[in-house]
C-alpha angles and dihedrals in degrees: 000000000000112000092235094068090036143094124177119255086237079077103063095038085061091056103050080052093054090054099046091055094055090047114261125131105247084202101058092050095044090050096083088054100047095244136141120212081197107053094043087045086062109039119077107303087215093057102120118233140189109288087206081066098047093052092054085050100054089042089054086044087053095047091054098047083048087068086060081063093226125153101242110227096196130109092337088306100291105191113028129108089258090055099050085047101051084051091051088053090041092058093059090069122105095212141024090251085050098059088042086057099048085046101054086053090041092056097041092060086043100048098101093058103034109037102211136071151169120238109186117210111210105159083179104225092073135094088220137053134184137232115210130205122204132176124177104226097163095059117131087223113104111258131204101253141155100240106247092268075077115103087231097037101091081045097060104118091044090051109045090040099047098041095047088053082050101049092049088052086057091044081052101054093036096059093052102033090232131099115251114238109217135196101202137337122203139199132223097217158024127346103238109183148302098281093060093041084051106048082045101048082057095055100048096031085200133093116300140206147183138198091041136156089243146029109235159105136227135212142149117300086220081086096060084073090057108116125241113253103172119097138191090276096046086048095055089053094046087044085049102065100003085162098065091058093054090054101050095049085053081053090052093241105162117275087218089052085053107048088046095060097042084052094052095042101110092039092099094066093063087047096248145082128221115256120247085254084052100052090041084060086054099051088049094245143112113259088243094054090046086046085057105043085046088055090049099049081043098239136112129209098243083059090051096045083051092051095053086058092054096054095040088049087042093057105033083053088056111033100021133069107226131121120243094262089057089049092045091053095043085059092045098245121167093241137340088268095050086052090041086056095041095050091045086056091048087044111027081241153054134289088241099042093041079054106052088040097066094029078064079074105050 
């Protein structure tokens, strides 16, 4: 398998852990998707499974912590029923200062149920503003949380305060299908180790502290004026498998790749896809100035329109029950052989064997 569609299965295992330790039954959450805790706990936690699957998984695991009616301190709350609201209500903004806006007033009515929230500090007669992140971790109001027996469980307020920064930086880029420059982010609280600075270092590309009196990040205020590019349909497939996005965008994949192919998603369904002159019209743009932001983030639609099949194949093979010719024709192949080459060359192996591979740990 190719890492970038990839976790480990040391990821899911944690997560059933985590789930176990608040609880919840991992079982219950993994059997709509056909999958056994026990059987990835046991197999090598470096093996190496499908990130799309991942995403469905932490989404179910969400929407069951949600029934303990719990505010969920984790990266800004993707995946609850607050968080797919505030998007639907982001996507109505003209601009990016204009869903930052409508954030920060969405978050401030929901505060005493969700815990966590984004100010944004725009004095006006500067070239910079700043995006705070705030979580309330000392409420007295029970909080979904791992017992310190946990492995995350001594890093809480790193982790819920730095995820939940990253994960507006990624809203951010997302939104405006361009990646947000930043000056400097900072972290209200404890260094933790190499492997977070690191990961972290990677999203914000900018200088980064900890220990610090706030939780931001700053960039240039020319970015408040970018449109927003994102629509109702985009939104279902980035609600979907938020997850996914967020780890692309660890894994610097482009914003613009991404919003593009967030933006051409359902088009599959109407047996055509949008020309490059059409998505540039999307992205409120001209075709030469989306060629060149395309150059410069090293990827090329047809690679993007390939990877969207990849991830549509790779989805309909686990969690839907069609044969490979339906799949072939749903992604508009020629015939069943030309989509079994092609996804052999996206997976290293064939629809068949990629399916029994992951149905061993079900």
């Amino acid at each position: 398998m190719h890492s970038d569609i990839t976790v480990g299965a040391a990821k899911f295992a944690r997560l059933f852990e985590y789930l176990r330790q608040v609880g919840i039954d991992p079982e219950e959450v993994a059997a709509p998707l056909s999958l056994s805790p026990a059987r990835i706990a046991a197999v090598d936690p470096n093996r190496q499974l499908p990130v799309l699957q991942y995403a469905k998984l932490y989404k179910l695991a969400v929407m069951r912590m949600q029934q303990m009616q719990q505010p969920i301190p984790w990266a800004a709350g993707v995946g609850s029923d607050a968080f797919e609201f505030m998007c639907r209500a982001l996507i109505s903004a003209r601009t990016l200062g204009e869903a930052l806006e409508l954030a920060q007033r969405y978050d401030q009515l929901m505060a005493p149920l969700i815990h966590h929230g984004v100010s944004l500090a725009d004095a006006g007669d500067s070239e910079w503003v700043k995006l705070s992140y705030t979580v309330d971790l000392d409420s007295s109001s029970p909080i979904v949380v791992a017992p310190e027996v946990w492995e995350g469980g001594r890093y809480q307020p790193t982790i819920a305060r730095a995820s939940g920064l990253a994960v507006w930086h990624s809203i951010c880029g997302w939104l405006t299908g361009c990646h947000l420059e930043l000056s400097e982010a900072k972290i209200q609280a404890p260094y933790v180790g190499r492997a977070l600075f690191n990961s972290l270092s990677s999203i914000f590309d900018c200088p980064l502290y900890f220990d610090s009196d706030e939780n931001s990040f700053t960039f240039a205020r020319k970015f408040l004026d970018k449109r927003i590019i994102q629509n109702g349909e985009s939104l279902r497939e980035f609600l979907d498998v938020t997850i996914y996005h967020l780890i692309s965008v660890e894994r610097r994949t482009n914003s613009t790749g991404s919003a593009i192919k967030s933006l051409i998603s359902n088009s599959f369904t109407s047996g055509s896809l949008p020309s490059f002159v059409e998505v540039a019209q999307m992205l409120n743009m001209s075709g030469s100035s989306l060629r060149r932001r395309l150059v410069k983030e090293g990827v090329s639609y047809q690679a993007l329109k390939d990877e969207l099949r990849r991830d549509i194949a790779i989805d309909k093979l686990l969690n839907e029950d069609l044969k490979v010719a339906d799949i072939a024709e749903y992604l508009s192949f020629a015939d069943p052989g030309s989509f079994v080459r092609s996804f052999k060359g996206w997976t290293g192996k064939t629809p068949f064997e990629y399916q029994q591979e992951f149905r061993d740990l079900s």
